[in-house]
Short mmCIF file of C-alpha atoms in Angstrom, two decimals:
data_model
loop_
_atom_site.label_atom_id
_atom_site.label_comp_id
_atom_site.label_asym_id
_atom_site.label_seq_id
_atom_site.Cartn_x
_atom_site.Cartn_y
_atom_site.Cartn_z
CA MET N 1 -37.77 -53.10 13.25
CA SER N 2 -36.46 -50.44 15.58
CA GLN N 3 -35.91 -46.93 14.33
CA LEU N 4 -32.27 -46.31 13.46
CA PRO N 5 -30.75 -42.90 14.21
CA LYS N 6 -30.86 -40.76 11.08
CA ALA N 7 -27.66 -41.08 9.10
CA SER N 8 -26.41 -38.36 6.80
CA LEU N 9 -24.13 -37.75 3.88
CA LYS N 10 -21.37 -35.57 5.34
CA LEU N 11 -19.38 -33.24 3.12
CA PHE N 12 -15.95 -33.14 4.75
CA PRO N 13 -13.21 -30.69 3.84
CA CYS N 14 -9.56 -31.64 3.59
CA THR N 15 -6.52 -29.36 3.38
CA ILE N 16 -5.41 -27.58 0.21
CA GLY N 17 -1.72 -27.84 1.07
CA GLY N 18 -1.68 -25.84 4.30
CA GLU N 19 -1.55 -27.03 7.90
CA ILE N 20 -4.51 -28.95 9.32
CA ASN N 21 -4.52 -26.60 12.28
CA TYR N 22 -5.26 -23.65 9.96
CA SER N 23 -7.65 -25.58 7.73
CA ILE N 24 -10.00 -27.86 9.65
CA PRO N 25 -12.01 -26.71 12.71
CA GLU N 26 -11.65 -29.06 15.72
CA GLY N 27 -15.32 -30.08 15.69
CA VAL N 28 -15.11 -30.95 12.00
CA LYS N 29 -11.96 -32.98 12.65
CA MET N 30 -13.85 -35.00 15.30
CA GLU N 31 -16.74 -35.65 12.87
CA ILE N 32 -14.31 -36.93 10.23
CA LEU N 33 -12.54 -39.21 12.71
CA GLU N 34 -15.85 -40.79 13.76
CA CYS N 35 -16.75 -41.72 10.19
CA ARG N 36 -15.97 -45.21 8.80
CA ASN N 37 -17.62 -45.03 5.36
CA PHE N 38 -16.09 -42.68 2.84
CA ILE N 39 -16.54 -41.76 -0.78
CA VAL N 40 -13.16 -40.44 -1.91
CA GLU N 41 -11.79 -38.79 -5.01
CA ASN N 42 -8.36 -40.39 -4.48
CA GLU N 43 -7.79 -43.26 -2.08
CA ARG N 44 -4.12 -42.55 -1.41
CA THR N 45 -4.57 -38.86 -0.52
CA ALA N 46 -7.67 -39.70 1.55
CA ARG N 47 -5.72 -42.28 3.59
CA ARG N 48 -2.87 -39.84 4.06
CA PHE N 49 -5.26 -37.10 5.24
CA LEU N 50 -7.02 -39.39 7.74
CA LYS N 51 -3.68 -40.53 9.15
CA ALA N 52 -2.54 -36.90 9.39
CA LEU N 53 -5.66 -36.06 11.40
CA ASP N 54 -4.95 -38.98 13.73
CA ARG N 55 -2.08 -41.39 13.25
CA ASN N 56 -4.10 -44.09 14.99
CA PHE N 57 -7.05 -43.77 12.60
CA PRO N 58 -8.27 -47.34 11.92
CA LEU N 59 -7.98 -47.46 8.13
CA GLU N 60 -8.45 -51.24 8.31
CA GLU N 61 -12.01 -50.78 9.65
CA THR N 62 -12.84 -48.20 7.01
CA GLN N 63 -14.80 -48.58 3.76
CA MET N 64 -13.79 -46.40 0.83
CA SER N 65 -15.59 -46.04 -2.52
CA LEU N 66 -13.85 -44.25 -5.33
CA LEU N 67 -15.62 -41.34 -7.04
CA ASN N 68 -13.78 -39.54 -9.82
CA LYS N 69 -14.49 -38.18 -13.26
CA HIS N 70 -14.63 -41.74 -14.63
CA SER N 71 -17.39 -42.79 -12.20
CA ARG N 72 -20.79 -43.55 -13.73
CA GLU N 73 -24.08 -42.43 -12.21
CA GLN N 74 -25.35 -45.99 -11.78
CA GLU N 75 -22.45 -46.78 -9.40
CA ILE N 76 -23.56 -44.11 -6.93
CA PRO N 77 -26.48 -45.81 -5.15
CA LEU N 78 -24.08 -48.53 -4.01
CA MET N 79 -21.73 -45.87 -2.56
CA LEU N 80 -24.63 -44.58 -0.44
CA LYS N 81 -25.69 -48.03 0.75
CA ALA N 82 -24.31 -47.55 4.28
CA LEU N 83 -26.82 -44.70 4.78
CA GLU N 84 -29.72 -47.16 4.43
CA GLN N 85 -28.25 -49.13 7.33
CA GLY N 86 -28.09 -46.00 9.47
CA ASN N 87 -24.37 -45.29 9.04
CA ASP N 88 -22.99 -41.90 8.03
CA VAL N 89 -21.12 -41.61 4.77
CA GLY N 90 -18.46 -38.92 4.34
CA ILE N 91 -17.21 -37.48 1.05
CA LEU N 92 -13.55 -36.46 0.81
CA SER N 93 -12.22 -34.57 -2.18
CA GLU N 94 -8.56 -34.60 -3.19
CA SER N 95 -8.26 -31.00 -2.11
CA GLY N 96 -10.50 -28.59 -0.20
CA CYS N 97 -14.29 -28.78 -0.06
CA PRO N 98 -16.08 -31.60 -1.89
CA ALA N 99 -18.72 -31.04 -4.61
CA VAL N 100 -17.16 -27.74 -5.72
CA GLY N 101 -14.86 -28.13 -8.71
CA ASP N 102 -14.92 -31.96 -8.45
CA PRO N 103 -17.38 -34.81 -9.25
CA GLY N 104 -18.83 -34.90 -5.69
CA ALA N 105 -22.05 -33.10 -6.66
CA LEU N 106 -23.29 -36.29 -8.39
CA VAL N 107 -23.38 -38.08 -5.04
CA VAL N 108 -25.02 -35.17 -3.26
CA ALA N 109 -27.70 -34.95 -5.96
CA MET N 110 -28.44 -38.66 -5.54
CA ALA N 111 -28.67 -38.25 -1.75
CA HIS N 112 -31.29 -35.49 -2.20
CA LYS N 113 -33.18 -37.64 -4.67
CA LYS N 114 -33.32 -40.49 -2.15
CA GLY N 115 -34.28 -38.16 0.70
CA TYR N 116 -31.12 -38.59 2.77
CA GLN N 117 -29.91 -35.76 4.99
CA VAL N 118 -26.91 -33.82 3.63
CA LYS N 119 -24.51 -32.00 5.98
CA PRO N 120 -21.77 -29.65 4.71
CA PHE N 121 -18.79 -28.80 6.96
CA THR N 122 -16.51 -25.76 6.96
CA GLY N 123 -13.00 -26.01 5.51
CA PRO N 124 -10.62 -24.44 3.01
CA SER N 125 -11.58 -23.59 -0.56
CA SER N 126 -8.98 -22.11 -2.87
CA PHE N 127 -11.52 -20.17 -4.91
CA LEU N 128 -13.20 -18.67 -1.81
CA LEU N 129 -9.85 -17.68 -0.25
CA ALA N 130 -8.78 -16.22 -3.61
CA LEU N 131 -11.98 -14.21 -3.92
CA MET N 132 -11.62 -12.86 -0.36
CA ALA N 133 -7.99 -11.90 -0.91
CA SER N 134 -8.43 -10.42 -4.38
CA GLY N 135 -10.11 -7.15 -3.42
CA LEU N 136 -12.29 -7.64 -6.50
CA ASN N 137 -16.08 -7.60 -6.36
CA GLY N 138 -17.22 -10.21 -3.84
CA GLN N 139 -20.91 -9.32 -4.17
CA GLN N 140 -21.27 -10.69 -7.72
CA PHE N 141 -18.94 -13.30 -9.14
CA ALA N 142 -18.82 -16.36 -11.39
CA PHE N 143 -16.55 -19.42 -11.29
CA HIS N 144 -15.76 -21.09 -14.60
CA GLY N 145 -13.26 -23.83 -13.74
CA TYR N 146 -10.83 -24.50 -16.57
CA LEU N 147 -10.85 -22.49 -19.81
CA PRO N 148 -10.60 -24.31 -23.17
CA VAL N 149 -7.16 -25.73 -24.02
CA GLN N 150 -7.13 -24.66 -27.68
CA GLU N 151 -5.50 -21.23 -28.13
CA ASN N 152 -8.22 -19.59 -30.28
CA GLU N 153 -10.89 -20.77 -27.90
CA LYS N 154 -8.88 -19.58 -24.92
CA ILE N 155 -8.61 -16.08 -26.38
CA LYS N 156 -12.35 -16.05 -27.05
CA SER N 157 -13.08 -17.16 -23.46
CA LEU N 158 -10.85 -14.52 -21.91
CA LYS N 159 -12.40 -11.79 -24.05
CA TYR N 160 -15.85 -13.09 -23.20
CA LEU N 161 -15.10 -13.07 -19.46
CA GLU N 162 -13.76 -9.54 -19.72
CA ASN N 163 -16.99 -8.40 -21.42
CA GLU N 164 -19.17 -10.27 -18.95
CA SER N 165 -17.30 -8.70 -16.06
CA LYS N 166 -17.86 -5.19 -17.41
CA ALA N 167 -21.50 -5.76 -18.39
CA LYS N 168 -22.49 -7.40 -15.09
CA ASN N 169 -19.96 -5.88 -12.65
CA GLN N 170 -19.03 -9.48 -11.91
CA THR N 171 -15.66 -10.91 -10.84
CA GLN N 172 -14.65 -13.84 -13.08
CA LEU N 173 -12.72 -16.76 -11.56
CA PHE N 174 -10.95 -19.47 -13.54
CA MET N 175 -8.03 -21.90 -13.35
CA GLU N 176 -5.37 -23.66 -15.41
CA THR N 177 -3.63 -27.02 -15.07
CA PRO N 178 -0.79 -26.07 -12.66
CA TYR N 179 2.09 -27.06 -14.94
CA ARG N 180 0.79 -24.62 -17.57
CA ASN N 181 0.39 -21.68 -15.14
CA ILE N 182 3.42 -19.65 -16.26
CA LYS N 183 2.54 -19.84 -19.93
CA PHE N 184 -1.09 -19.14 -19.11
CA LEU N 185 -0.30 -16.01 -17.10
CA ALA N 186 1.79 -14.61 -19.97
CA PHE N 187 -1.05 -15.45 -22.34
CA ILE N 188 -3.62 -13.67 -20.14
CA LEU N 189 -1.44 -10.56 -19.95
CA LYS N 190 -1.12 -10.49 -23.74
CA THR N 191 -4.86 -11.00 -24.28
CA LEU N 192 -6.67 -8.76 -21.79
CA ASN N 193 -7.18 -4.99 -21.87
CA PRO N 194 -4.53 -2.93 -20.06
CA SER N 195 -7.10 -1.47 -17.64
CA THR N 196 -8.56 -4.83 -16.54
CA PHE N 197 -7.75 -5.89 -12.97
CA LEU N 198 -6.13 -9.31 -12.66
CA CYS N 199 -5.57 -11.20 -9.40
CA VAL N 200 -3.17 -14.14 -9.21
CA ALA N 201 -3.78 -16.23 -6.07
CA SER N 202 -1.37 -19.13 -5.74
CA ASN N 203 -0.75 -21.86 -3.15
CA LEU N 204 -3.23 -20.29 -0.77
CA SER N 205 -2.94 -21.42 2.86
CA CYS N 206 0.61 -22.68 2.17
CA GLU N 207 3.86 -21.16 3.36
CA ASP N 208 4.70 -19.68 -0.04
CA GLU N 209 1.16 -18.34 -0.50
CA TYR N 210 1.07 -15.55 -3.09
CA VAL N 211 -1.74 -13.16 -3.86
CA ARG N 212 -1.57 -9.96 -5.84
CA THR N 213 -4.06 -7.79 -7.70
CA MET N 214 -3.03 -5.18 -10.29
CA THR N 215 -4.17 -3.87 -13.63
CA VAL N 216 -2.93 -5.84 -16.63
CA GLN N 217 -0.89 -2.80 -17.54
CA ASP N 218 0.93 -2.90 -14.19
CA TRP N 219 1.39 -6.67 -14.39
CA ARG N 220 3.12 -6.18 -17.75
CA LYS N 221 5.77 -4.03 -16.05
CA THR N 222 6.32 -6.46 -13.17
CA GLU N 223 8.50 -9.51 -12.74
CA LEU N 224 6.07 -12.43 -12.84
CA PRO N 225 5.71 -14.71 -9.80
CA ASP N 226 6.89 -18.32 -9.88
CA ILE N 227 3.58 -20.16 -9.98
CA HIS N 228 4.84 -23.20 -11.90
CA LYS N 229 3.02 -26.34 -10.76
CA LYS N 230 1.39 -24.42 -7.88
CA PRO N 231 -2.43 -24.55 -7.66
CA THR N 232 -3.51 -21.06 -8.70
CA VAL N 233 -6.78 -19.21 -9.09
CA PHE N 234 -6.97 -16.36 -11.60
CA LEU N 235 -9.55 -13.59 -11.15
CA LEU N 236 -10.41 -10.70 -13.41
CA GLN N 237 -12.59 -7.65 -13.17
CA SER N 238 -12.92 -5.10 -15.93
CA MET Y 1 15.25 3.24 11.21
CA SER Y 2 15.28 -0.48 11.79
CA GLN Y 3 13.32 -2.81 9.52
CA LEU Y 4 9.96 -3.69 11.01
CA PRO Y 5 8.57 -7.19 10.48
CA LYS Y 6 6.21 -7.20 7.51
CA ALA Y 7 2.65 -6.59 8.62
CA SER Y 8 -0.34 -7.84 6.71
CA LEU Y 9 -4.02 -7.28 6.21
CA LYS Y 10 -5.61 -10.44 7.59
CA LEU Y 11 -9.01 -11.59 6.39
CA PHE Y 12 -10.52 -13.30 9.42
CA PRO Y 13 -13.69 -15.41 9.34
CA CYS Y 14 -16.32 -15.32 12.04
CA THR Y 15 -19.19 -17.72 12.65
CA ILE Y 16 -22.44 -17.70 10.64
CA GLY Y 17 -24.57 -18.78 13.61
CA GLY Y 18 -22.96 -22.15 14.34
CA GLU Y 19 -20.49 -23.16 17.05
CA ILE Y 20 -16.98 -21.69 16.97
CA ASN Y 21 -15.61 -25.21 17.33
CA TYR Y 22 -17.20 -26.18 13.99
CA SER Y 23 -16.43 -22.89 12.27
CA ILE Y 24 -12.96 -21.55 13.06
CA PRO Y 25 -9.76 -23.68 12.85
CA GLU Y 26 -7.60 -23.49 16.00
CA GLY Y 27 -4.68 -21.81 14.20
CA VAL Y 28 -6.99 -19.17 12.76
CA LYS Y 29 -8.46 -18.57 16.22
CA MET Y 30 -4.93 -17.93 17.56
CA GLU Y 31 -4.22 -15.45 14.73
CA ILE Y 32 -7.40 -13.55 15.51
CA LEU Y 33 -6.63 -13.42 19.24
CA GLU Y 34 -3.17 -11.96 18.55
CA CYS Y 35 -4.55 -9.07 16.51
CA ARG Y 36 -5.26 -5.68 18.12
CA ASN Y 37 -6.28 -3.60 15.09
CA PHE Y 38 -9.54 -4.48 13.42
CA ILE Y 39 -11.71 -3.20 10.64
CA VAL Y 40 -15.21 -4.39 11.47
CA GLU Y 41 -18.58 -4.37 9.75
CA ASN Y 42 -20.41 -4.11 13.08
CA GLU Y 43 -18.66 -3.19 16.32
CA ARG Y 44 -21.10 -4.93 18.65
CA THR Y 45 -21.01 -8.31 16.86
CA ALA Y 46 -17.21 -8.07 16.48
CA ARG Y 47 -16.76 -7.52 20.22
CA ARG Y 48 -19.12 -10.37 20.99
CA PHE Y 49 -17.22 -12.71 18.64
CA LEU Y 50 -13.81 -11.82 20.12
CA LYS Y 51 -15.12 -12.39 23.65
CA ALA Y 52 -16.63 -15.71 22.54
CA LEU Y 53 -13.21 -16.79 21.22
CA ASP Y 54 -11.60 -15.84 24.53
CA ARG Y 55 -13.52 -14.27 27.40
CA ASN Y 56 -10.29 -12.56 28.50
CA PHE Y 57 -9.72 -10.88 25.14
CA PRO Y 58 -8.47 -7.32 25.91
CA LEU Y 59 -11.07 -5.24 24.07
CA GLU Y 60 -9.77 -2.16 25.91
CA GLU Y 61 -6.39 -2.48 24.12
CA THR Y 62 -8.05 -2.98 20.75
CA GLN Y 63 -8.59 -0.48 17.93
CA MET Y 64 -11.68 -0.89 15.78
CA SER Y 65 -12.57 1.00 12.61
CA LEU Y 66 -16.04 0.71 11.20
CA LEU Y 67 -16.48 -0.36 7.57
CA ASN Y 68 -20.00 -0.73 6.25
CA LYS Y 69 -21.98 0.18 3.15
CA HIS Y 70 -21.96 3.84 4.22
CA SER Y 71 -18.12 4.02 4.37
CA ARG Y 72 -16.42 6.23 1.80
CA GLU Y 73 -13.28 5.22 -0.08
CA GLN Y 74 -11.27 8.15 1.28
CA GLU Y 75 -11.71 6.85 4.86
CA ILE Y 76 -9.92 3.60 4.07
CA PRO Y 77 -6.25 4.67 4.08
CA LEU Y 78 -6.69 5.71 7.73
CA MET Y 79 -8.09 2.25 8.57
CA LEU Y 80 -4.89 0.72 7.19
CA LYS Y 81 -2.58 3.10 9.04
CA ALA Y 82 -1.45 0.51 11.60
CA LEU Y 83 0.09 -1.51 8.73
CA GLU Y 84 2.54 1.32 8.02
CA GLN Y 85 3.74 1.02 11.61
CA GLY Y 86 4.29 -2.71 11.21
CA ASN Y 87 1.11 -3.89 12.95
CA ASP Y 88 -1.30 -6.39 11.45
CA VAL Y 89 -4.82 -5.29 10.69
CA GLY Y 90 -7.66 -7.83 10.71
CA ILE Y 91 -11.00 -7.50 8.92
CA LEU Y 92 -14.08 -9.00 10.57
CA SER Y 93 -17.38 -9.21 8.77
CA GLU Y 94 -20.74 -9.46 10.56
CA SER Y 95 -21.05 -13.05 9.39
CA GLY Y 96 -18.72 -15.53 7.70
CA CYS Y 97 -15.79 -14.63 5.48
CA PRO Y 98 -15.00 -10.95 4.85
CA ALA Y 99 -14.93 -9.36 1.38
CA VAL Y 100 -17.51 -11.79 -0.04
CA GLY Y 101 -21.03 -10.37 0.01
CA ASP Y 102 -19.99 -7.38 2.17
CA PRO Y 103 -18.05 -4.11 1.72
CA GLY Y 104 -14.66 -5.60 2.80
CA ALA Y 105 -13.32 -5.83 -0.77
CA LEU Y 106 -12.80 -2.03 -0.78
CA VAL Y 107 -10.19 -2.35 1.95
CA VAL Y 108 -8.49 -5.32 0.33
CA ALA Y 109 -8.30 -3.45 -2.98
CA MET Y 110 -6.65 -0.50 -1.21
CA ALA Y 111 -4.15 -2.83 0.49
CA HIS Y 112 -3.12 -4.25 -2.91
CA LYS Y 113 -2.82 -0.74 -4.32
CA LYS Y 114 -0.49 0.24 -1.49
CA GLY Y 115 1.53 -2.97 -1.79
CA TYR Y 116 0.60 -4.45 1.59
CA GLN Y 117 0.49 -8.19 2.07
CA VAL Y 118 -3.01 -9.72 2.17
CA LYS Y 119 -3.68 -12.99 4.02
CA PRO Y 120 -7.03 -14.84 3.80
CA PHE Y 121 -7.98 -17.40 6.49
CA THR Y 122 -10.34 -20.36 6.30
CA GLY Y 123 -13.79 -20.15 7.85
CA PRO Y 124 -17.49 -20.62 7.18
CA SER Y 125 -19.26 -19.18 4.14
CA SER Y 126 -22.98 -19.69 3.73
CA PHE Y 127 -22.85 -19.63 -0.05
CA LEU Y 128 -19.96 -22.15 -0.23
CA LEU Y 129 -21.66 -24.53 2.23
CA ALA Y 130 -24.90 -24.13 0.27
CA LEU Y 131 -23.18 -24.90 -3.03
CA MET Y 132 -21.48 -28.00 -1.57
CA ALA Y 133 -24.72 -29.28 -0.06
CA SER Y 134 -26.94 -28.51 -3.05
CA GLY Y 135 -25.80 -31.31 -5.35
CA LEU Y 136 -26.06 -28.77 -8.18
CA ASN Y 137 -23.18 -28.04 -10.55
CA GLY Y 138 -20.14 -27.01 -8.48
CA GLN Y 139 -17.84 -26.74 -11.49
CA GLN Y 140 -19.54 -23.64 -12.93
CA PHE Y 141 -21.60 -21.27 -10.82
CA ALA Y 142 -22.44 -17.61 -10.32
CA PHE Y 143 -23.36 -15.68 -7.18
CA HIS Y 144 -25.68 -12.71 -7.59
CA GLY Y 145 -26.36 -11.50 -4.04
CA TYR Y 146 -29.82 -9.97 -3.69
CA LEU Y 147 -32.33 -9.86 -6.55
CA PRO Y 148 -34.25 -6.63 -7.25
CA VAL Y 149 -37.01 -5.76 -4.77
CA GLN Y 150 -39.59 -4.67 -7.34
CA GLU Y 151 -41.87 -7.55 -8.39
CA ASN Y 152 -41.59 -7.13 -12.18
CA GLU Y 153 -37.83 -6.88 -11.95
CA LYS Y 154 -37.67 -9.90 -9.66
CA ILE Y 155 -39.59 -12.01 -12.19
CA LYS Y 156 -37.27 -10.84 -14.95
CA SER Y 157 -34.19 -11.71 -12.86
CA LEU Y 158 -35.43 -15.19 -12.01
CA LYS Y 159 -36.27 -15.90 -15.65
CA TYR Y 160 -32.89 -14.54 -16.68
CA LEU Y 161 -31.07 -16.75 -14.15
CA GLU Y 162 -33.01 -19.76 -15.35
CA ASN Y 163 -31.96 -19.05 -18.95
CA GLU Y 164 -28.35 -18.39 -17.97
CA SER Y 165 -28.24 -21.65 -16.05
CA LYS Y 166 -29.46 -23.62 -19.04
CA ALA Y 167 -27.27 -21.83 -21.59
CA LYS Y 168 -24.08 -22.06 -19.51
CA ASN Y 169 -24.72 -25.16 -17.41
CA GLN Y 170 -24.15 -22.86 -14.46
CA THR Y 171 -25.64 -23.02 -10.95
CA GLN Y 172 -27.14 -19.67 -9.95
CA LEU Y 173 -26.95 -18.54 -6.30
CA PHE Y 174 -28.92 -15.67 -4.80
CA MET Y 175 -30.40 -14.43 -1.53
CA GLU Y 176 -33.27 -12.48 -0.02
CA THR Y 177 -33.58 -10.33 3.09
CA PRO Y 178 -34.37 -13.01 5.72
CA TYR Y 179 -37.72 -11.62 6.86
CA ARG Y 180 -38.99 -11.89 3.26
CA ASN Y 181 -37.81 -15.51 2.76
CA ILE Y 182 -41.19 -17.23 2.98
CA LYS Y 183 -42.85 -14.91 0.51
CA PHE Y 184 -39.80 -15.11 -1.74
CA LEU Y 185 -39.81 -18.92 -1.82
CA ALA Y 186 -43.49 -18.96 -2.82
CA PHE Y 187 -42.72 -16.37 -5.48
CA ILE Y 188 -39.82 -18.44 -6.87
CA LEU Y 189 -42.01 -21.55 -7.06
CA LYS Y 190 -44.68 -19.63 -8.95
CA THR Y 191 -42.15 -18.10 -11.38
CA LEU Y 192 -39.72 -20.87 -12.37
CA ASN Y 193 -40.25 -23.76 -14.78
CA PRO Y 194 -41.50 -27.00 -13.20
CA SER Y 195 -38.39 -28.92 -14.31
CA THR Y 196 -35.85 -26.46 -12.82
CA PHE Y 197 -33.94 -27.71 -9.78
CA LEU Y 198 -34.16 -25.47 -6.73
CA CYS Y 199 -32.08 -25.81 -3.56
CA VAL Y 200 -33.06 -24.04 -0.34
CA ALA Y 201 -30.14 -23.91 2.13
CA SER Y 202 -31.06 -22.26 5.40
CA ASN Y 203 -29.27 -21.58 8.72
CA LEU Y 204 -26.27 -23.61 7.56
CA SER Y 205 -23.89 -24.70 10.36
CA CYS Y 206 -26.68 -24.10 12.93
CA GLU Y 207 -28.66 -26.68 14.83
CA ASP Y 208 -31.79 -26.23 12.70
CA GLU Y 209 -29.77 -26.29 9.47
CA TYR Y 210 -31.97 -27.14 6.50
CA VAL Y 211 -30.92 -28.04 2.98
CA ARG Y 212 -33.03 -29.61 0.29
CA THR Y 213 -32.87 -29.83 -3.50
CA MET Y 214 -35.85 -30.78 -5.67
CA THR Y 215 -37.44 -29.79 -8.93
CA VAL Y 216 -39.84 -26.85 -8.74
CA GLN Y 217 -42.61 -29.27 -9.59
CA ASP Y 218 -41.79 -31.42 -6.52
CA TRP Y 219 -41.41 -28.32 -4.31
CA ARG Y 220 -44.93 -27.29 -5.31
CA LYS Y 221 -46.29 -30.55 -3.84
CA THR Y 222 -44.32 -30.26 -0.59
CA GLU Y 223 -44.97 -28.48 2.68
CA LEU Y 224 -42.59 -25.53 2.65
CA PRO Y 225 -39.88 -25.25 5.33
CA ASP Y 226 -39.99 -22.52 7.97
CA ILE Y 227 -37.19 -20.24 6.80
CA HIS Y 228 -38.68 -17.02 8.19
CA LYS Y 229 -35.90 -14.66 9.35
CA LYS Y 230 -33.29 -17.43 8.84
CA PRO Y 231 -30.31 -16.61 6.59
CA THR Y 232 -30.97 -18.63 3.45
CA VAL Y 233 -29.19 -19.20 0.15
CA PHE Y 234 -31.30 -20.13 -2.88
CA LEU Y 235 -29.72 -22.03 -5.78
CA LEU Y 236 -31.19 -22.98 -9.12
CA GLN Y 237 -30.11 -25.11 -12.03
CA SER Y 238 -32.22 -25.61 -15.14
#
């Protein structure tokens, strides 16, 4: 059998709401458009993104496997099958960079286990943009995803993050389901110490992008931004 | 006095060793090329990057202020002076995205304090690419920068990160000065538990990019990669 060119699992970014032109480097765009085997978090948004990159993209010649929080580990080897045959497989998240804040890491872990090459590509990440724009410590930080839903637990988490931040000089990043953002922001402002710095970074890379860092005490005196249903990253440093 | 258009502090990415075409989105490139006031971590690399974006870039019409680890906080308001006059100011790090793993956050914090608009732009980040490509937990993670130089302290840190990872189900990211990478990798493999997962992500976005995740026990049986003097992110999950 002749040696096939080495295929790789390619971690492709997609937009986070902003323009493609500001989100995806040209070379990365070309790599995505050459790929015909995808593992996607959401088929509809993946199709829309590919068509937005190139309206002539041949969706009909394209294989898509679905990977979301309901996917089981034993389904993954099948998703990587094209790699065995020497064809690249690309992962596309619903938003931003795959395998960060989504189930993509499962596939990447399997690729390492099987010895396949893994190639990450540059694109937008709401938590990275938020960290850059926050002015908070970017030398030590921790990302926690979503905090617990239950109110008591949420208070405990926020207090814990505040203590961790002080003890370790570490910026703490976390999120909320977008339709609860307004309530969550009010809750944060009630819970944290007045001297703690809070950054609210909302709809980054979009036209109504909003980012502001103040102490909790200053936030309490300010009219709160309209972040309802807008993807938002919250950052604190105490 | 007439109202000037609102200026902003723009957080511009630069490459991390890879091609511009794979690193900087076209729209971001245009924003950088329109800017004439920069705060830079290293003047020589900033000039080289601007000329690489456009060989006709008018360096002679461009203001550059130096911001590095020796800069004092009281120098920063002067660096932001152009904003008062309605001109954008761009920050350029030596590598990748500013204000993450470099002193840029000081300037961003000052901009928030003075009420200036802050705008982050998408570009490459070695730690984000490493996290994506690691296959380790991308839902909870912490970045620690450099570990202590002293051997005893370094052992303690690695053990601590291993415990934190287990207790919090959190991927731990850290770095070493590139010329010590080889020694550091051997030291890590000697120090960590055999069952801990270690990812070595080196020269990401470059032609000799290397990324591999295995248990410490499997790393110990493997020929180690040549990461001497190559910017490398180490990630562990236990």
